[in-house]
Coordinates of C-alpha atoms in Angstrom, one line a residue:
M1 CA -19.1 17.7 20.6
I2 CA -16.0 19.0 18.8
G3 CA -16.6 18.5 15.1
Q4 CA -13.9 20.6 13.5
L5 CA -10.8 22.4 14.4
S6 CA -9.2 25.3 12.4
G7 CA -6.0 26.7 13.6
T8 CA -2.2 26.3 13.4
L9 CA -0.5 23.0 13.2
I10 CA 2.1 23.2 16.0
A11 CA 3.4 19.6 16.3
K12 CA 3.5 16.3 14.4
H13 CA 4.4 13.1 16.2
P14 CA 2.7 10.4 14.0
P15 CA 0.1 9.3 14.5
E16 CA -0.5 12.3 16.8
I17 CA -0.7 16.0 16.0
M18 CA -1.4 19.1 17.9
I19 CA -3.4 22.1 16.6
E20 CA -3.4 25.5 18.3
V21 CA -6.8 27.2 18.2
N22 CA -7.1 30.6 19.9
G23 CA -4.2 29.8 22.3
V24 CA -5.4 26.3 23.1
G25 CA -3.5 23.2 21.9
Y26 CA -5.7 20.3 20.9
E27 CA -4.1 16.8 20.7
L28 CA -5.5 14.5 18.0
Q29 CA -4.7 11.1 16.5
M30 CA -5.0 10.7 12.8
P31 CA -4.8 7.9 10.3
M32 CA -1.5 8.0 8.5
T33 CA -3.3 8.3 5.2
C34 CA -4.7 11.6 6.5
L35 CA -1.6 12.8 8.2
Y36 CA 0.4 12.6 4.9
E37 CA -1.8 15.3 3.5
L38 CA -1.2 17.8 6.3
P39 CA 0.9 21.0 5.7
D40 CA 4.1 21.8 7.5
V41 CA 4.3 22.6 11.2
G42 CA 3.5 26.3 11.6
Q43 CA 0.9 26.4 8.8
A44 CA -2.8 26.8 8.9
V45 CA -4.9 23.6 9.0
R46 CA -8.5 22.5 9.2
V47 CA -9.3 19.0 10.5
I48 CA -12.6 17.3 10.8
T49 CA -12.8 15.6 14.2
H50 CA -14.5 12.7 16.1
F51 CA -14.6 13.0 19.9
V52 CA -14.5 9.9 22.0
V53 CA -15.3 10.1 25.8
R54 CA -14.2 7.2 28.0
E55 CA -14.1 6.7 31.7
D56 CA -10.4 7.1 31.7
A57 CA -9.8 9.5 28.8
Q58 CA -11.2 12.0 26.3
L59 CA -9.8 11.4 22.8
L60 CA -9.9 13.4 19.6
Y61 CA -9.5 11.8 16.2
G62 CA -8.8 13.9 13.1
F63 CA -9.6 13.5 9.4
N64 CA -9.2 15.6 6.3
T65 CA -12.7 15.0 4.9
F66 CA -16.2 14.2 6.2
A67 CA -16.1 11.0 4.1
E68 CA -13.0 9.7 6.1
R69 CA -14.7 10.5 9.4
S70 CA -17.9 8.8 8.2
L71 CA -15.8 5.6 7.5
F72 CA -14.2 5.8 10.9
R73 CA -17.6 6.1 12.5
Q74 CA -18.9 3.1 10.6
L75 CA -15.8 1.1 11.5
I76 CA -16.1 1.6 15.2
K77 CA -19.7 0.3 15.0
A78 CA -18.5 -3.0 13.7
Q79 CA -18.1 -5.9 16.1
G80 CA -14.7 -6.0 17.7
V81 CA -13.4 -2.8 16.2
G82 CA -12.6 0.1 18.5
P83 CA -11.0 3.5 17.7
K84 CA -7.5 2.1 17.8
L85 CA -8.1 -0.7 15.3
A86 CA -10.1 1.7 13.1
L87 CA -7.2 4.1 13.1
T88 CA -4.8 1.2 12.2
I89 CA -7.1 0.1 9.3
M90 CA -7.3 3.6 7.9
S91 CA -3.6 4.1 8.3
G92 CA -2.9 0.9 6.2
M93 CA -5.2 1.9 3.3
T94 CA -7.1 4.9 2.2
A95 CA -10.8 5.2 2.7
H96 CA -11.5 4.4 -0.9
Q97 CA -9.1 1.4 -0.9
F98 CA -11.0 0.1 2.2
V99 CA -14.3 0.5 0.5
H100 CA -13.0 -1.2 -2.6
A101 CA -11.7 -4.1 -0.5
V102 CA -15.1 -4.5 1.2
T103 CA -17.2 -4.2 -2.0
H104 CA -14.9 -6.7 -3.8
D105 CA -14.7 -9.2 -0.9
D106 CA -10.9 -8.6 -0.8
V107 CA -10.2 -10.3 2.5
S108 CA -6.5 -10.9 1.6
S109 CA -5.8 -7.2 1.6
L110 CA -7.5 -6.7 5.0
V111 CA -5.6 -9.5 6.8
K112 CA -2.3 -7.8 6.1
L113 CA -3.2 -5.1 8.6
P114 CA -2.1 -5.6 12.2
G115 CA -4.9 -6.7 14.5
V116 CA -7.0 -7.9 11.6
G117 CA -7.2 -11.7 11.4
R118 CA -9.1 -13.6 8.8
K119 CA -12.2 -13.9 10.9
T120 CA -12.2 -10.1 11.6
A121 CA -11.6 -9.4 8.0
E122 CA -14.5 -11.6 6.8
R123 CA -16.8 -10.1 9.5
L124 CA -15.8 -6.6 8.3
V125 CA -16.7 -7.4 4.7
V126 CA -20.1 -8.7 5.7
E127 CA -20.9 -6.0 8.2
M128 CA -19.6 -3.0 6.2
R129 CA -20.9 -4.0 2.8
D130 CA -24.4 -2.6 3.3
R131 CA -23.1 0.4 5.3
L132 CA -20.9 1.5 2.5
S133 CA -23.4 0.9 -0.3
N134 CA -24.0 4.7 -0.4
W135 CA -20.3 5.6 0.0
G136 CA -20.5 8.3 -2.7
S137 CA -23.2 10.2 -0.9
M138 CA -21.0 10.4 2.3
T139 CA -18.8 13.0 0.7
P140 CA -20.1 16.5 0.9
A141 CA -19.3 18.9 -1.9
S142 CA -16.9 20.7 0.5
D143 CA -14.7 17.6 0.6
A144 CA -13.9 18.0 -3.1
M145 CA -12.6 21.5 -2.5
P146 CA -9.0 21.2 -1.0
I147 CA -7.7 24.0 1.2
D148 CA -5.1 26.1 -0.5
F149 CA -2.0 26.2 1.8
G150 CA 0.3 27.6 -0.8
D151 CA 3.6 26.2 -1.9
L152 CA 4.3 23.8 1.0
R153 CA 7.2 21.4 1.1
P154 CA 7.7 18.5 3.5
T155 CA 9.8 19.2 6.6
L156 CA 12.9 17.1 6.4
S157 CA 14.2 15.4 9.5
G158 CA 17.6 14.0 10.2
P159 CA 18.0 10.2 9.6
G160 CA 17.8 9.3 13.3
S161 CA 14.7 11.5 13.9
A162 CA 12.8 10.2 10.9
R163 CA 13.7 6.6 11.7
D164 CA 12.6 7.0 15.3
D165 CA 9.4 8.8 14.4
A166 CA 8.5 6.1 11.9
F167 CA 9.3 3.3 14.3
S168 CA 7.2 4.8 17.0
A169 CA 4.3 5.5 14.6
L170 CA 4.2 1.9 13.4
V171 CA 4.3 0.4 16.9
A172 CA 1.5 2.8 18.0
L173 CA -0.5 1.5 15.1
G174 CA -0.2 -2.0 16.3
Y175 CA 2.8 -3.4 14.3
K176 CA 5.2 -5.6 16.3
P177 CA 8.6 -3.9 17.1
A178 CA 10.5 -6.3 15.0
Q179 CA 8.2 -5.8 12.0
A180 CA 8.4 -2.0 12.5
D181 CA 12.2 -1.9 12.8
K182 CA 12.8 -4.1 9.7
S183 CA 10.3 -2.1 7.5
V184 CA 11.6 1.3 8.7
A185 CA 15.2 0.3 8.0
A186 CA 14.3 -0.8 4.5
A187 CA 12.4 2.4 3.9
V188 CA 15.3 4.6 5.0
K189 CA 17.6 2.6 2.8
A190 CA 15.3 3.0 -0.2
L191 CA 14.5 6.7 0.3
G192 CA 17.8 8.0 1.7
D193 CA 18.9 9.6 4.9
D194 CA 17.2 12.9 4.2
A195 CA 13.7 11.5 3.9
A196 CA 11.0 13.1 6.0
S197 CA 9.3 11.0 8.7
E198 CA 6.0 10.9 6.7
E199 CA 7.8 9.5 3.7
V200 CA 9.5 6.8 5.7
I201 CA 6.2 5.8 7.3
R202 CA 4.4 5.7 4.0
Q203 CA 7.2 3.5 2.4
A204 CA 7.3 1.2 5.4
L205 CA 3.5 0.8 5.4
R206 CA 3.6 -0.1 1.7
S207 CA 6.2 -2.8 2.4
L208 CA 4.2 -4.2 5.2
A209 CA 1.0 -4.3 3.1
G210 CA 2.9 -5.9 0.2

C-alpha cells in the first residue's frame, strides 16, 4: 500500500495533482481544502495517501495530514459514501468543520454539499458521531509540524485558464454545470482577472456553501 509520497509537485489540475518521485509521476486526487495548502508547481511536497483498488481502476487520494486521511477513511465506511462523495464533502468544508457539523448535529451545513441530501446528512451525523468522538487523538504530533517550503507565492493564471480550471474542478466534485458556471463567474468578478485557480475555486465553494 502507498501511504505517503515525497517528491516534486509537477502538475495541478484541481482536484487532481501529479507528484514526481524518483522519475515516476503519481496522479492523485485531493480535497480542495487540502489542495489549497500545496506549494507551487516545481516545489517539494509531501502528501499522505490512501490507495483504492477497484476492478477497473487504481486510485490514489492525497491529504496534507494523517487526521484528514483518517476522516476520509471513516467517511468511506459510511453507508452510501464512496471515495468521490467523501472527496466532495472534504472539498466543501475542512476536516474540523465537518467534525464540528457532526458533533453539533448541523445537518443544514451538510445538505449544501452536492450529493448530500437530507437523509444522507442525517445518516452521516448518526454514523459519524461515535467514530469522531476521539478526533483529537487522530492527529499525530507530526501533523502539527508544517513542512517549510520557504517563501512560496501562488502561481497566477490568466483569467480564461483560472475560470476553466475552477469550472472543471467544481463539476468534477459533483456540482451541476450551471451552478459551477454561475459561482465561478461571480468569484472571478469578485477577485479580479489575475486571481489564481485555487483562489477562484475557494471563493466559488464559499458562495455555493452560503
